[in-house]
Amino acid sequence: MAGSRSRAMANVLKYAGSDIMKPEMRAPLASLLSQAYGKPVEINFTNLSQPHLDAGMLATVLKQQLQDRKNTPNKVIRSGVLRVQLPSANSVPSSADHAALAIRALKRKPSLRGVGMRRTTVSQVIEEMKLKKVSSLRVETAGRLGKRMTANRSAFKSSRKGLSSKGPGCIVRGVHPLHAQPALKHGKRRVGAFGVRVTVGHS
């Protein structure tokens, strides 16, 4: 019974293809999952257009691509790194720019919905200084990544953008601390296991 349900679920996914984001295409899949789990199931999909903004999401995407034997490690890693749009040195705010933003925020009139002037201005300053740009990216993978069906040697592949070989870096001017977000994911293929490590630097 479980095998027939899994085959039916695979057929639904194969039929839906790229249209799985549409609600009418998700209804048959939700019905099969409800029968399998014995309770109502609601499916929500999100179109992930920029996975490089989070190290964990990018590591998961690369792991799923590497599990396909048709994809080579070099192609997967390089395509994942080259698609990332890094800011230029002139577009990254310096410490003087952050200070100017803080001064302008303090001069603003407090909102009527705020409890007090101190609480309102502090929230405005924090909103202005959030980390919203990726300044560096490093991807490393190691393990059984060959195309052969038999067991092969372990391979190591890496690629980086916006940093040197010494470690994560930030494209900033002036004094600004480094914020690096690492993530590690493990995957398994027929010939063995592999791992993916992603380090994203924010500025």
Short mmCIF file of C-alpha atoms in Angstrom, two decimals:
data_model
loop_
_atom_site.label_atom_id
_atom_site.label_comp_id
_atom_site.label_asym_id
_atom_site.label_seq_id
_atom_site.Cartn_x
_atom_site.Cartn_y
_atom_site.Cartn_z
CA MET A 1 0.00 0.00 0.00
CA ALA A 2 2.82 2.38 0.91
CA GLY A 3 4.61 1.58 -2.33
CA SER A 4 1.55 2.39 -4.43
CA ARG A 5 1.10 5.70 -2.62
CA SER A 6 4.73 6.65 -3.18
CA ARG A 7 4.46 5.79 -6.87
CA ALA A 8 1.27 7.83 -7.16
CA MET A 9 2.95 10.75 -5.42
CA ALA A 10 5.91 10.52 -7.82
CA ASN A 11 3.52 10.54 -10.78
CA VAL A 12 1.79 13.64 -9.45
CA LEU A 13 5.11 15.47 -9.06
CA LYS A 14 6.22 14.38 -12.52
CA TYR A 15 2.95 15.59 -14.04
CA ALA A 16 3.01 18.92 -12.22
CA GLY A 17 6.62 19.75 -13.09
CA SER A 18 7.31 23.48 -12.83
CA ASP A 19 3.59 24.20 -12.28
CA ILE A 20 3.72 22.79 -8.74
CA MET A 21 3.60 26.41 -7.50
CA LYS A 22 0.00 26.69 -8.73
CA PRO A 23 -2.69 25.88 -6.10
CA GLU A 24 -4.64 23.57 -8.43
CA MET A 25 -1.51 21.47 -8.98
CA ARG A 26 -0.85 21.13 -5.25
CA ALA A 27 -4.32 19.72 -4.48
CA PRO A 28 -3.63 16.11 -5.68
CA LEU A 29 -0.33 16.03 -3.78
CA ALA A 30 -1.98 17.32 -0.62
CA SER A 31 -4.69 14.66 -0.94
CA LEU A 32 -2.12 11.85 -1.20
CA LEU A 33 -0.16 13.18 1.78
CA SER A 34 -3.36 13.43 3.82
CA GLN A 35 -4.13 9.77 3.09
CA ALA A 36 -0.58 8.72 3.97
CA TYR A 37 -0.43 10.59 7.30
CA GLY A 38 -4.10 10.19 8.23
CA LYS A 39 -4.57 13.89 8.94
CA PRO A 40 -5.14 17.08 6.93
CA VAL A 41 -2.00 18.35 5.19
CA GLU A 42 -1.48 21.86 3.88
CA ILE A 43 1.33 22.46 1.37
CA ASN A 44 2.99 25.85 1.03
CA PHE A 45 5.78 26.39 -1.50
CA THR A 46 8.00 29.46 -1.71
CA ASN A 47 9.80 30.44 -4.89
CA LEU A 48 13.40 30.83 -3.69
CA SER A 49 15.06 33.27 -6.10
CA GLN A 50 18.12 34.27 -4.03
CA PRO A 51 19.32 31.34 -1.89
CA HIS A 52 22.77 32.91 -1.46
CA LEU A 53 21.39 35.37 1.11
CA ASP A 54 21.38 32.53 3.66
CA ALA A 55 24.22 30.03 4.00
CA GLY A 56 21.93 27.19 5.07
CA MET A 57 19.59 27.61 2.10
CA LEU A 58 22.45 27.74 -0.40
CA ALA A 59 24.08 24.65 1.13
CA THR A 60 20.79 22.76 0.87
CA VAL A 61 20.32 23.74 -2.79
CA LEU A 62 23.87 22.67 -3.69
CA LYS A 63 23.46 19.39 -1.80
CA GLN A 64 20.31 18.52 -3.75
CA GLN A 65 22.03 19.32 -7.05
CA LEU A 66 25.09 17.23 -6.18
CA GLN A 67 22.91 14.23 -5.37
CA ASP A 68 22.04 14.06 -9.07
CA ARG A 69 24.76 11.97 -10.73
CA LYS A 70 24.33 13.88 -14.00
CA ASN A 71 25.68 17.08 -12.43
CA THR A 72 29.42 17.48 -12.04
CA PRO A 73 30.77 19.11 -8.85
CA ASN A 74 32.63 21.84 -10.74
CA LYS A 75 29.54 22.84 -12.69
CA VAL A 76 27.30 22.94 -9.61
CA ILE A 77 29.72 24.92 -7.44
CA ARG A 78 30.80 27.41 -10.08
CA SER A 79 27.26 28.10 -11.24
CA GLY A 80 26.16 28.63 -7.65
CA VAL A 81 28.98 31.09 -6.98
CA LEU A 82 28.89 32.99 -10.27
CA ARG A 83 25.17 33.74 -9.96
CA VAL A 84 25.74 35.70 -6.77
CA GLN A 85 25.64 39.46 -7.31
CA LEU A 86 28.17 41.10 -4.98
CA PRO A 87 28.15 44.85 -4.32
CA SER A 88 31.00 47.02 -5.49
CA ALA A 89 33.35 48.80 -3.10
CA ASN A 90 31.61 52.13 -3.75
CA SER A 91 28.13 50.80 -2.99
CA VAL A 92 29.01 49.35 0.44
CA PRO A 93 28.42 51.98 3.16
CA SER A 94 31.42 53.01 5.24
CA SER A 95 31.50 53.83 8.94
CA ALA A 96 31.00 57.52 8.12
CA ASP A 97 27.89 56.66 6.11
CA HIS A 98 26.48 54.67 9.04
CA ALA A 99 27.16 57.61 11.37
CA ALA A 100 25.38 60.00 9.00
CA LEU A 101 22.37 57.68 8.83
CA ALA A 102 22.25 57.49 12.63
CA ILE A 103 22.35 61.29 12.94
CA ARG A 104 19.55 61.71 10.42
CA ALA A 105 17.47 59.11 12.24
CA LEU A 106 17.95 60.91 15.57
CA LYS A 107 16.80 64.20 14.04
CA ARG A 108 13.53 62.72 12.81
CA LYS A 109 10.33 63.49 14.64
CA PRO A 110 9.15 60.49 16.67
CA SER A 111 6.16 58.57 15.43
CA LEU A 112 2.85 59.11 17.21
CA ARG A 113 2.49 55.34 17.53
CA GLY A 114 5.75 55.06 19.47
CA VAL A 115 5.79 54.99 23.25
CA GLY A 116 8.65 57.45 23.60
CA MET A 117 11.27 59.31 21.62
CA ARG A 118 14.13 57.06 22.76
CA ARG A 119 12.34 53.85 21.76
CA THR A 120 11.29 55.23 18.37
CA THR A 121 14.69 56.62 17.40
CA VAL A 122 16.57 53.48 18.45
CA SER A 123 14.28 51.33 16.29
CA GLN A 124 14.88 53.68 13.37
CA VAL A 125 18.65 53.45 13.80
CA ILE A 126 18.54 49.64 13.94
CA GLU A 127 16.39 49.54 10.82
CA GLU A 128 18.90 51.70 8.96
CA MET A 129 21.91 49.57 9.99
CA LYS A 130 20.68 46.06 9.21
CA LEU A 131 22.99 43.79 7.21
CA LYS A 132 21.35 43.44 3.81
CA LYS A 133 24.27 42.82 1.42
CA VAL A 134 26.37 39.72 0.74
CA SER A 135 30.00 40.76 0.28
CA SER A 136 31.75 37.38 0.00
CA LEU A 137 30.96 33.73 -0.66
CA ARG A 138 32.98 30.53 -0.32
CA VAL A 139 31.73 27.04 -1.24
CA GLU A 140 33.60 23.81 -0.47
CA THR A 141 32.56 20.23 -1.09
CA ALA A 142 34.34 16.96 -0.44
CA GLY A 143 33.47 13.28 -0.65
CA ARG A 144 32.42 10.71 -3.22
CA LEU A 145 31.48 13.00 -6.07
CA GLY A 146 32.55 11.04 -9.16
CA LYS A 147 30.21 9.97 -11.95
CA ARG A 148 31.25 6.32 -11.82
CA MET A 149 28.81 3.85 -10.32
CA THR A 150 31.62 2.00 -8.54
CA ALA A 151 33.36 3.34 -5.46
CA ASN A 152 35.94 6.00 -6.29
CA ARG A 153 38.35 8.24 -4.46
CA SER A 154 37.25 11.20 -2.41
CA ALA A 155 37.41 14.54 -4.24
CA PHE A 156 37.63 18.10 -2.95
CA LYS A 157 36.25 21.05 -4.91
CA SER A 158 35.99 24.69 -3.86
CA SER A 159 35.13 28.08 -5.29
CA ARG A 160 35.05 31.58 -3.85
CA LYS A 161 33.99 35.09 -4.78
CA GLY A 162 34.71 38.41 -3.13
CA LEU A 163 37.47 37.15 -0.82
CA SER A 164 41.02 35.84 -0.79
CA SER A 165 42.21 32.32 -0.03
CA LYS A 166 42.91 33.24 3.61
CA GLY A 167 39.28 33.38 4.67
CA PRO A 168 36.05 35.35 4.53
CA GLY A 169 36.33 39.02 3.71
CA CYS A 170 34.18 42.12 3.46
CA ILE A 171 34.26 44.76 0.75
CA VAL A 172 34.08 47.76 3.08
CA ARG A 173 35.75 51.10 3.62
CA GLY A 174 36.69 52.32 7.04
CA VAL A 175 36.25 50.30 10.21
CA HIS A 176 33.50 47.69 10.09
CA PRO A 177 33.30 44.27 11.77
CA LEU A 178 33.08 41.09 9.74
CA HIS A 179 29.88 39.05 9.83
CA ALA A 180 30.32 35.54 8.43
CA GLN A 181 27.59 32.89 8.40
CA PRO A 182 28.78 29.27 7.96
CA ALA A 183 26.64 26.24 7.12
CA LEU A 184 27.42 22.54 6.68
CA LYS A 185 25.22 19.97 4.95
CA HIS A 186 25.73 16.25 4.36
CA GLY A 187 24.44 14.24 1.41
CA LYS A 188 24.61 10.66 0.22
CA ARG A 189 25.01 9.09 -3.19
CA ARG A 190 25.16 5.49 -4.31
CA VAL A 191 28.98 5.37 -4.13
CA GLY A 192 29.27 7.15 -0.78
CA ALA A 193 28.65 10.31 1.21
CA PHE A 194 29.76 13.89 0.71
CA GLY A 195 29.60 17.22 2.50
CA VAL A 196 28.99 20.83 1.47
CA ARG A 197 30.27 23.80 3.46
CA VAL A 198 29.17 27.35 2.63
CA THR A 199 30.46 30.56 4.22
CA VAL A 200 28.61 33.79 3.46
CA GLY A 201 30.06 37.15 4.49
CA HIS A 202 27.63 40.03 5.10
CA SER A 203 28.39 43.72 5.24
#
